[in-house]
XYZ file of C-alpha atoms in Angstrom:
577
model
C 67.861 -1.084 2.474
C 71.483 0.360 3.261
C 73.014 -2.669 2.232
C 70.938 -2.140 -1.306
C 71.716 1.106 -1.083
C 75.417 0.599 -1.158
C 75.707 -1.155 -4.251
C 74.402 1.538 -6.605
C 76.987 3.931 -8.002
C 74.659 7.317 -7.043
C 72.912 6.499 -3.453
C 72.380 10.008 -2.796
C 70.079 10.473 -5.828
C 67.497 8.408 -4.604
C 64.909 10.890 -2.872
C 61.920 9.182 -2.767
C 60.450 5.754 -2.035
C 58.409 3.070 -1.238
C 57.585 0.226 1.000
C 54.864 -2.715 0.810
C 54.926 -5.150 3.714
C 53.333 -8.042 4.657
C 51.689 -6.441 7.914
C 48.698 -3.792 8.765
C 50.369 -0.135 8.335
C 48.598 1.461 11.136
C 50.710 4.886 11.773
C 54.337 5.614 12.558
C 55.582 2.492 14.401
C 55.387 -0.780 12.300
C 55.067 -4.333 13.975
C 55.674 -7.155 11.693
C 52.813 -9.889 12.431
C 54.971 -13.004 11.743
C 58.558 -11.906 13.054
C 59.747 -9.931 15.847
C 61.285 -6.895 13.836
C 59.564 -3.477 14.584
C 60.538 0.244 13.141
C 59.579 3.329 12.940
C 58.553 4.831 9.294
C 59.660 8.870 10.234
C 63.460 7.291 11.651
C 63.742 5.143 9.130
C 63.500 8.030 6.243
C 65.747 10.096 8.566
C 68.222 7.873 8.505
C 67.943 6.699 5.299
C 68.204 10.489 4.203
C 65.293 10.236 1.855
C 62.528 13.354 1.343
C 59.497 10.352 1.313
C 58.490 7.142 2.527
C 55.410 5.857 1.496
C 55.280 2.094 3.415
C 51.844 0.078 2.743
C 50.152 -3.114 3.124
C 51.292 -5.191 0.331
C 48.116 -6.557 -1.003
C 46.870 -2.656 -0.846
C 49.919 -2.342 -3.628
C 49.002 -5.625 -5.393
C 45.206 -3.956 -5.343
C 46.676 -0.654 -7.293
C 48.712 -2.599 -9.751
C 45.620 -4.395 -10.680
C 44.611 -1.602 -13.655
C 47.824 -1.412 -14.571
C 47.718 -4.779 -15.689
C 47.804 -5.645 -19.615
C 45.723 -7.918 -20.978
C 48.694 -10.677 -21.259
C 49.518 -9.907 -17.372
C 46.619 -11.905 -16.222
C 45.016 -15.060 -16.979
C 40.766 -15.572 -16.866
C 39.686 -18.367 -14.806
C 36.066 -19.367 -16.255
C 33.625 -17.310 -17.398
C 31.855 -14.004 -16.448
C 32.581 -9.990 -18.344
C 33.621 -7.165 -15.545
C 31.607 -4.083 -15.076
C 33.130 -0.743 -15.260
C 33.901 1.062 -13.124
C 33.091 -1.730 -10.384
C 34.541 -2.551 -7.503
C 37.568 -5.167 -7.312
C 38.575 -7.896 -5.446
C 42.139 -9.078 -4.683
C 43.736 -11.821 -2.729
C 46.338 -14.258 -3.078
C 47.797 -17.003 -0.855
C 51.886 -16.791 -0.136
C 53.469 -17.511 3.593
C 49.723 -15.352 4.843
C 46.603 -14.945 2.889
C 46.175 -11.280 1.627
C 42.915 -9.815 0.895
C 42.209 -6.102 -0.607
C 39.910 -4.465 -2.778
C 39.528 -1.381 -5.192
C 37.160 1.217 -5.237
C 36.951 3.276 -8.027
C 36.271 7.230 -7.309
C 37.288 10.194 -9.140
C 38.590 9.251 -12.191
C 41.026 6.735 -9.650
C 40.802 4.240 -7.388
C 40.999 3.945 -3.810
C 42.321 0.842 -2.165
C 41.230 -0.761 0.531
C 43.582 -2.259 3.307
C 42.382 -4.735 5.286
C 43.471 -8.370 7.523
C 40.366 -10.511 6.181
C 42.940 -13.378 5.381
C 42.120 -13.833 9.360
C 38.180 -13.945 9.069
C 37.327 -17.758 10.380
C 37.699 -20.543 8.008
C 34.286 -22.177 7.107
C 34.107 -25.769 5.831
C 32.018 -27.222 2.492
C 31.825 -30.603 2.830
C 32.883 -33.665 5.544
C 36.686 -33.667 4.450
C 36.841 -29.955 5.147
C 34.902 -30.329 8.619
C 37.906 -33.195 9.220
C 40.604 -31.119 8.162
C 38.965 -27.970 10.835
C 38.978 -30.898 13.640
C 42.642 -31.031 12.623
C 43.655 -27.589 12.831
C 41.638 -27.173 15.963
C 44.268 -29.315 17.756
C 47.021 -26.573 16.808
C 44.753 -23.297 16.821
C 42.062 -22.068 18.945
C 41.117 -20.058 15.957
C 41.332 -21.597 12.340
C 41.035 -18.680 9.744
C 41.501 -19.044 5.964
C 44.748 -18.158 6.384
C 45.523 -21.127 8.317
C 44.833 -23.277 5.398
C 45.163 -21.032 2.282
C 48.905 -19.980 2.576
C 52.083 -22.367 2.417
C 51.783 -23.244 6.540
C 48.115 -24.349 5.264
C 48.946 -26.285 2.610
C 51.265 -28.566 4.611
C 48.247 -28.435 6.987
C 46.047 -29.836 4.854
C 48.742 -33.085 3.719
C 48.407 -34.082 7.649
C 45.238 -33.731 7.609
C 44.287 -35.699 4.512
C 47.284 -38.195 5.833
C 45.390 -38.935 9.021
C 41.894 -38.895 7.912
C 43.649 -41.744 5.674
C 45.406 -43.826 8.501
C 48.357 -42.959 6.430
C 51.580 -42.160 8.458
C 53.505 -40.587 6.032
C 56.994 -38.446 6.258
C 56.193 -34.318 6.549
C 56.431 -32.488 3.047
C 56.896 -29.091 2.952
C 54.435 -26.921 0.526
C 56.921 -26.527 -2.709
C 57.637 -30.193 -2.444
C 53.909 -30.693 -1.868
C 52.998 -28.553 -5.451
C 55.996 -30.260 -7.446
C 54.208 -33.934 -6.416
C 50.547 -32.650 -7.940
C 51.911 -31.206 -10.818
C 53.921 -34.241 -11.830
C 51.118 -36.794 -11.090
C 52.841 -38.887 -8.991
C 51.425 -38.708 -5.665
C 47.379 -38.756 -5.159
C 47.932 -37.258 -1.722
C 49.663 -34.491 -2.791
C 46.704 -33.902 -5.794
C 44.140 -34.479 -3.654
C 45.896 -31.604 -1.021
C 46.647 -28.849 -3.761
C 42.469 -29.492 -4.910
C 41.096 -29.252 -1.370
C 43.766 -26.340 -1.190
C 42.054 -24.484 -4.578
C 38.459 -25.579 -3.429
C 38.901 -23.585 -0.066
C 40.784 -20.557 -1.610
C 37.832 -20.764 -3.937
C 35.362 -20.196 -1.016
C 37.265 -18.029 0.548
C 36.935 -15.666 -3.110
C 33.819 -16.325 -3.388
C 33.092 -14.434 0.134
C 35.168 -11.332 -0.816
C 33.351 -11.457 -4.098
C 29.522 -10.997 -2.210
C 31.264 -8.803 0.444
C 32.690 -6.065 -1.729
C 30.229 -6.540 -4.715
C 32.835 -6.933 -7.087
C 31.753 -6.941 -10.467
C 35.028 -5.585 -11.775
C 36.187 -9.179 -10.902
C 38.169 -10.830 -8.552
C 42.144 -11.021 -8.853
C 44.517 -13.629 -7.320
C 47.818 -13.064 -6.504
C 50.426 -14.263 -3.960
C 53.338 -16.636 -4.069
C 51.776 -20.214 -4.937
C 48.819 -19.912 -7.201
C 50.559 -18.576 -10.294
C 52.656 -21.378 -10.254
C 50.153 -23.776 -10.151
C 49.699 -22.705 -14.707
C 46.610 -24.794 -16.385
C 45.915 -26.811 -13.138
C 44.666 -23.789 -11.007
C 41.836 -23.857 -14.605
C 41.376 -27.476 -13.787
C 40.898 -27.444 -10.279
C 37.956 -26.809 -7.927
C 38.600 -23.393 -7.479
C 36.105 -22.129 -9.810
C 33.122 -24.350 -9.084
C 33.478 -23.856 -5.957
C 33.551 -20.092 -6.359
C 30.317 -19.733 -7.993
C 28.756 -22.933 -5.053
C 26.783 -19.921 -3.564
C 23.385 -21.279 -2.972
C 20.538 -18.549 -3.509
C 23.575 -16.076 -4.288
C 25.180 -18.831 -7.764
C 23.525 -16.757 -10.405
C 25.180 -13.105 -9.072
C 28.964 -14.651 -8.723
C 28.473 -16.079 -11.553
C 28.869 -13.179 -13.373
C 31.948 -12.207 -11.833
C 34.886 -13.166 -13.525
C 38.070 -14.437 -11.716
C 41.892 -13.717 -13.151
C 45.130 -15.076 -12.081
C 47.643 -12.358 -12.011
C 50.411 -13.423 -14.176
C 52.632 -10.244 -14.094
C 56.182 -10.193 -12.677
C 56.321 -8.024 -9.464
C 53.260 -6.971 -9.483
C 53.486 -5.814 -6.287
C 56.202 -3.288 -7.250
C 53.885 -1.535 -9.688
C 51.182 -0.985 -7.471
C 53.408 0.719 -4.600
C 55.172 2.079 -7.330
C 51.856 3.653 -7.880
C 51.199 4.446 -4.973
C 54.682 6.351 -4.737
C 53.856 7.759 -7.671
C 50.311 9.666 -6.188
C 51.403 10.868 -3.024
C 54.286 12.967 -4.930
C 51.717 14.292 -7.560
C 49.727 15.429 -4.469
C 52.753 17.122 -3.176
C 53.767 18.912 -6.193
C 50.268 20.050 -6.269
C 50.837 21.339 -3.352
C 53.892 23.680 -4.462
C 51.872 25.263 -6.788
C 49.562 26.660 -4.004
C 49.485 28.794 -0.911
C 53.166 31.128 -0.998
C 54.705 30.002 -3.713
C 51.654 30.686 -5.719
C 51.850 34.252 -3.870
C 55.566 34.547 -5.398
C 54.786 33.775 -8.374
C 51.755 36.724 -8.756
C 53.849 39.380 -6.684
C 57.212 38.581 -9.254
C 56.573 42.225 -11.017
C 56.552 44.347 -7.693
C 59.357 42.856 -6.406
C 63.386 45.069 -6.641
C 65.566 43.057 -8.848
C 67.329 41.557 -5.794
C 64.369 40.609 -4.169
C 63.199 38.654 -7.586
C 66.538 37.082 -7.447
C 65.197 35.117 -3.886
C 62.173 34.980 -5.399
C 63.643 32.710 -7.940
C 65.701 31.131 -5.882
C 62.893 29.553 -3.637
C 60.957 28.385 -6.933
C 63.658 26.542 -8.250
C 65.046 25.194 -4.865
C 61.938 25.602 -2.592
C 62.622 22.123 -0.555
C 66.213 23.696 -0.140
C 64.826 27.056 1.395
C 62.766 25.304 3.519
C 66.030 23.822 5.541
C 68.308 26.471 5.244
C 69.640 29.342 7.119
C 69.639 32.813 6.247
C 73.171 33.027 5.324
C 73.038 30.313 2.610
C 70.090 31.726 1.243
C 71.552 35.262 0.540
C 74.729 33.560 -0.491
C 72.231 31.494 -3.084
C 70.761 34.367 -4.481
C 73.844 36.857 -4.432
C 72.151 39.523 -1.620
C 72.566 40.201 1.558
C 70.770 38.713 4.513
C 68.492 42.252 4.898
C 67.388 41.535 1.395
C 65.882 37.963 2.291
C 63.814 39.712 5.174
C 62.530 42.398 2.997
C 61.902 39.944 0.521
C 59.868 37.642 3.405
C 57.883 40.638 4.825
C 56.550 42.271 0.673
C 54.644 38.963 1.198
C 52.980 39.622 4.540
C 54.996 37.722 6.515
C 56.949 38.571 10.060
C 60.073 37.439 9.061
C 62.342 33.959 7.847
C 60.685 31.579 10.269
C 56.815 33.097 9.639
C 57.567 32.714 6.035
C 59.828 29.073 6.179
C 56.382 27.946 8.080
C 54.078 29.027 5.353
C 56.537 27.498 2.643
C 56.276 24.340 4.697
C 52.400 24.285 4.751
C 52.514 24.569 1.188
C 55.018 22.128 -0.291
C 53.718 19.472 2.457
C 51.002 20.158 4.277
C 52.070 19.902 7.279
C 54.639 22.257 9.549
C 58.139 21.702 9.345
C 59.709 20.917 13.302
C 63.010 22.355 13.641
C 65.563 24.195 16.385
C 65.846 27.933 15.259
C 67.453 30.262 17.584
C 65.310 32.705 18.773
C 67.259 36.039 18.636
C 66.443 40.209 19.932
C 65.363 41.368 16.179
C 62.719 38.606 16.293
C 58.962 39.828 16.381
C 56.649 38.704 19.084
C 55.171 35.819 16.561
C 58.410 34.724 15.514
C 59.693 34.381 19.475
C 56.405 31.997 19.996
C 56.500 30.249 17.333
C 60.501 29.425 17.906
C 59.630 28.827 21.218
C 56.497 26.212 20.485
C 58.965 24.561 17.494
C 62.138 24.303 19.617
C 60.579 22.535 22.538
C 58.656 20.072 19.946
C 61.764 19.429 17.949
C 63.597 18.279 21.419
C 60.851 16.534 22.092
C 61.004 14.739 18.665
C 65.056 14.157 19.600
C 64.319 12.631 22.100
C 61.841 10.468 21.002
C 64.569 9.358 18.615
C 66.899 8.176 21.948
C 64.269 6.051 23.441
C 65.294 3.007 24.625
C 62.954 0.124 25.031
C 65.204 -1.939 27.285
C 65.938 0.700 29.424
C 62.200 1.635 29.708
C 61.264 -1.884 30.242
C 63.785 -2.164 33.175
C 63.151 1.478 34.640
C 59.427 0.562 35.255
C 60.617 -3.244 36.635
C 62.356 -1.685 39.061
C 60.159 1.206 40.222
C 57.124 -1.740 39.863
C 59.026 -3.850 42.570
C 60.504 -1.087 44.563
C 59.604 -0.731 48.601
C 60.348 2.722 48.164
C 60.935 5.217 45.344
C 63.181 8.179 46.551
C 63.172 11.094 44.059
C 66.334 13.498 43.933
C 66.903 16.524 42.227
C 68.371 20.470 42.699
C 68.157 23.983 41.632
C 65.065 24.696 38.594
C 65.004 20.724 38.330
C 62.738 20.142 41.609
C 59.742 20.573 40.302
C 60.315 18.017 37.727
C 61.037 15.468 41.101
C 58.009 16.968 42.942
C 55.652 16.153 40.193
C 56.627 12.525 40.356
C 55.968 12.189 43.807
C 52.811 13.337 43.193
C 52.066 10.635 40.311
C 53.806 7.765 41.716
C 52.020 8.203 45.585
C 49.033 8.356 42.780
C 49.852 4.702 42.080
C 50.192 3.840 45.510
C 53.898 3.756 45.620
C 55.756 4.967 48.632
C 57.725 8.248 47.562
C 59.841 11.186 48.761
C 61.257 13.869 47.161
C 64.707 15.240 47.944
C 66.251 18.855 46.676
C 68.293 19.703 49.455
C 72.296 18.481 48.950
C 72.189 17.920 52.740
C 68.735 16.017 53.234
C 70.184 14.054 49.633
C 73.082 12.893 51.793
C 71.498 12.055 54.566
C 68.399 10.167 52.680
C 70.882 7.965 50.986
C 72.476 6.585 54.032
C 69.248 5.109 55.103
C 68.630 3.634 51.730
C 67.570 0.035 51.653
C 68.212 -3.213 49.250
C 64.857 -2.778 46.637
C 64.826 0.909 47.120
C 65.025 2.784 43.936
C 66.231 6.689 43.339
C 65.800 8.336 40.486
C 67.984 11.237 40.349
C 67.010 14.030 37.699
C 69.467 16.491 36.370
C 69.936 18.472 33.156
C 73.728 18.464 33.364
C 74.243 15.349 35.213
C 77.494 16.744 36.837
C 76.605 17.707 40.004
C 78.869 16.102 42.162
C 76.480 16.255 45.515
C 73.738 13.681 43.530
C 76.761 11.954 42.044
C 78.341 11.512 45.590
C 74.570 10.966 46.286
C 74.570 7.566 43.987
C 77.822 6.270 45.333
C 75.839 5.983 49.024
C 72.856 4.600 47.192
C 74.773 1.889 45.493
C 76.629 0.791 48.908
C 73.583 0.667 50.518
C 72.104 -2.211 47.951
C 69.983 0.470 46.445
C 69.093 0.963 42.601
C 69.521 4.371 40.523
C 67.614 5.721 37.703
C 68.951 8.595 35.891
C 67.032 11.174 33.738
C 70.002 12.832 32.611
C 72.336 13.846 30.238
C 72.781 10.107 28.198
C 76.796 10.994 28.418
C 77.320 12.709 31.302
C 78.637 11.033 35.028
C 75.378 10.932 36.426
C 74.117 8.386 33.477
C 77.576 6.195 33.607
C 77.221 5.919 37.690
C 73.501 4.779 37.507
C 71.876 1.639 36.760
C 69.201 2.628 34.169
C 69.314 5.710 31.869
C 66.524 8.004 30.309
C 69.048 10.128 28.396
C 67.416 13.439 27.693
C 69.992 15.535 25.889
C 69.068 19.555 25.101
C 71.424 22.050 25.825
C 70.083 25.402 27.004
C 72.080 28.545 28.010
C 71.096 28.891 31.310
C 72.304 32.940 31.448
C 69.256 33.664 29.228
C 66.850 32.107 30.504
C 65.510 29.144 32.926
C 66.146 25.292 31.482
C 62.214 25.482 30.542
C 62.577 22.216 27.724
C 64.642 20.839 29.163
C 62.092 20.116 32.271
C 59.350 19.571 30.216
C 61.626 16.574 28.144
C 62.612 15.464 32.192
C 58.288 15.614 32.952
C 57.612 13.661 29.691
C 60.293 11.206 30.781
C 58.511 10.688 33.974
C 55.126 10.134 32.492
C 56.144 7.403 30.443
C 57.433 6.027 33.577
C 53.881 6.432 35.272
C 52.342 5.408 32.607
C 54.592 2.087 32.339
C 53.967 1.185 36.058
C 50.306 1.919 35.829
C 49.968 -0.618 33.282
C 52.133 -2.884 34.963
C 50.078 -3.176 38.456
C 46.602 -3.400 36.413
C 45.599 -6.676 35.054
C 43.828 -5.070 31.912
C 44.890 -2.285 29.680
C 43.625 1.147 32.059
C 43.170 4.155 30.609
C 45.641 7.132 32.219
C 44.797 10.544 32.570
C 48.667 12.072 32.910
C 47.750 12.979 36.216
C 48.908 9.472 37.846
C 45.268 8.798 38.258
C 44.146 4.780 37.331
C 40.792 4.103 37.552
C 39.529 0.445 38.926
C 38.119 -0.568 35.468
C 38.628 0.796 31.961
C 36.422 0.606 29.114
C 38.529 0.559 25.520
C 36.756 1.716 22.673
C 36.414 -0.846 20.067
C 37.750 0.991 17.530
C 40.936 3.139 17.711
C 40.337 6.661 17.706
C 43.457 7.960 16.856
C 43.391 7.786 13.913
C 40.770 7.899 10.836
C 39.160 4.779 9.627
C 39.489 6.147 6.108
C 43.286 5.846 6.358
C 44.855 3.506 3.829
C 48.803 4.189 4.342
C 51.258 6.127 5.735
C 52.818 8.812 4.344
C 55.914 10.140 6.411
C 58.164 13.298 5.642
């Protein structure tokens, strides 16, 4: 995207957009099914510097461009007159098979995202029961995917080549298309019609599933290039082969999607919803408020007043100073003007603006100063410790995880050190690690942390926590530790000496003035740090996936639920601001 990005002449215009990938969308981290790349949505519009992301299954988009279509942007396979409203069917066969739906509701339509490419393949006839005993040799599970995608059309050639006693040279699945279309190789026919026949039954079943008498829409990568023989092939009788059931698909009428980049209109759509939901939004809640209480307001105050309804996104982000400097006034003005509407101050009224334009609460360091009232001080206190939380979350290393919990998991003895307001932090890890079983001692005298390390062992690990990482007792601490054959963790500062003398890092960096008050986040961002390292063993040492209480408690067995309860089963992408 940054390499796109870079070739356009205005980069920084682009505000909002859109993603549709070949993979479930299932909250904030994506996993791609078929390669090893993972991200996360929120980081990747962060860095990106865009206001949205929308990212979505792609046959959810190919499922909203579907009544966008024009009559010429699809072709009718057989017979059979849609129903409307009804529901709709879509799949289409590329490098996966891709199955979605639409449901129409409100004057719209609501998509439906779902894996059902990967519900198990069920043969017609003897040749497909031989070309299952084929597949069965490479996959303990044969779904239609296996055989209705590219992979499954090269599949099907070895299959049909050995039920044959042919031993013939590997195609792959363009070559194997280009030979049935020209004529010239029976093999290669025969494939592509077993190939239609299948992605015909496998139609068929999303048909009776989803009741779709709107009709059922193919897509994907191979079968609009397959023109008039797609209409000649099996695909079609063998939709409607339904025994009992042949008279109700019947009526359901089948299209080939013919459009260019489809797929682009319906996230396009998509795109298009969530940021007619948001500007909904801004005409709600306080700026709604602004708008009624215009005629009370002094003439300076109306002068904010405008500014935050022409720039409200602006207002949201910025500080007081720019604000008054926006609407020529003076910093006093902008409170006055946030308290005529009921609020506390800035941040009570910054938090309402944010509920309105997005629904959701804006997470942000604000300095909490003496004019602030008792509301404002929590709620900078509650957002400052979530936005370093949020930081760090943005530092996480997987690596260094990964090798943090390898160590502690093999470690004879875990030997926590720490000083000062940062003790606690080292006690409460003792307490979940001897939890898991895992010899531990704490530390937090200099003098004990000297001696303790000259008694240290080969497989010993210490994990030394500090919010500075520059005291030079722990750092004379991990010099010992290191001569002695011992490893170091560090939940530190990710640049200070502490983290460049230590074997593994778990940078937490939040600076806190120490004068004012006690380094309260920045031992909470040390406890979380240690969780995830509780959390990482605990999973480690248990031969199934246990459930964790926080506590360092892991119960013998642990019942998952079957389905995740995180988050709603209604949910049909993600939307990330």
């Amino acid at each position: 995207m940054q390499a796109y990005l870079a070739t356009l002449e205005e980069p920084t215009a682009i505000r909002h957009a859109g993603i549709a990938i070949a993979n479930p969308v299932d909250g904030d981290l994506v996993r791609m099914t078929n390669y090893h790349w993972q991200f996360s949505i929120e980081q990747t519009r962060e860095q990106l510097g865009f206001e949205t992301l929308v990212v979505v299954n792609d046959f959810t988009a190919l499922a909203m461009a579907v009544p966008r279509l024009s009559a010429d942007e699809r072709r009718a396979i057989g017979h059979g007159v849609p129903r409307e409203p009804s529901v709709v069917g879509v799949l289409g066969a590329g490098t996966g098979l891709g199955l979605s739906g639409l449901i129409p509701a409100s004057g719209g339509w609501v998509a439906l995202g779902t894996e059902g490419g990967h519900g198990s393949f069920s043969p017609r006839d003897e040749r497909e029961i031989a070309i299952l005993r084929h597949a069965w040799k490479q996959y303990g599970h044969v779904s239609f995917e296996r055989l209705c995608s590219g992979p499954g059309l090269e599949l099907i050639y070895r299959a049909l080549a050995e039920q044959g006693g042919q031993a013939l040279p590997p195609l792959t699945a363009p070559d194997i298309t280009q030979r049935a279309l020209s004529g010239v190789d029976p093999l290669c026919r025969d494939t592509v019609d077993t190939f239609c026949g299948i992605l015909g039954t496998a139609a068929s079943n999303l048909a009776v599933t989803l009741g779709a008498f709107g009709g059922v829409y193919i897509g994907g990568g191979i079968v609009p290039r397959l023109g008039d023989y797609f209409e000649r092939s099996p695909f079609r009788a063998r939709f409607e082969e339904r025994g009992r059931f042949s008279d109700y698909v019947r009526a359901i009428p089948t299209y080939v999607i013919t459009a260019n980049n489809a797929t682009f209109m319906g996230v396009s759509a998509i795109l298009d919803a969530q940021l007619r939901t948001l500007e909904t939004r801004v005409g709600g809640a306080i700026l709604e408020q602004i708008r009624r209480s215009l005629d009370k307001l002094s003439p300076a105050e109306k002068r904010v007043a405008s500014h935050v309804l022409a720039h409200p996104r602006a207002a949201l982000n910025a500080p007081i100073a720019d604000i008054a400097r926006a609407a020529d006034v003076s910093q006093p003005t902008v409170i006055r003007f946030c308290r005529s509407l009921g609020c506390e101050g800035l941040s009570d009224f910054k938090l309402r603006l944010a509920s309105g334009l997005t629904g959701t609460i804006p997470i942000t360091h604000t300095q909490v100063t003496g004019q602030d009232s008792t509301v404002e001080l929590g709620e900078k206190v509650l957002s400052n410790t979530a936005a370093a939380i949020l930081r760090v979350r943005e530092q996480l290393n997987r690596e260094a995880i990964e090798r943090a919990i390898t160590l502690l998991d093999g470690a004879h003895r875990i030997e926590l050190h720490a000083q000062g307001h940062f003790a606690m932090v080292a006690q409460d890890a003792q307490f979940k690690f001897l939890r898991l079983g895992l010899p531990t001692s704490t530390c937090t005298d200099p003098r004990v942390q000297s001696l303790s390390a000259a008694v240290l062992e080969p497989g010993d690990v210490v994990i030394a926590i500090s919010g500075s990482g520059t005291l030079q007792d722990l750092l004379d601490m991990v010099e010992v530790a290191h001569q002695r054959g011992a490893k170091v963790i560090a939940i530190t500062s990710s640049h200070s000496p502490l983290a460049k003398r230590s074997d593994v890092v778990l940078p937490v960096d939040h600076e806190e003035d120490v004068s004012t008050h006690l380094p309260m986040v920045s031992r909470v961002l040390q406890l979380l740090a240690i969780d995830i390292l509780a959390v990482g063993v605990a999973l480690r040492r248990s031969g199934e996936n246990p459930t964790y209480d926080g506590a360092g408690s892991l119960p013998a067995k642990s019942v998952q639920p079957g389905v995740s309860a995180s988050l709603p089963l209604a949910r049909l992408t993600t939307h990330s601001r």
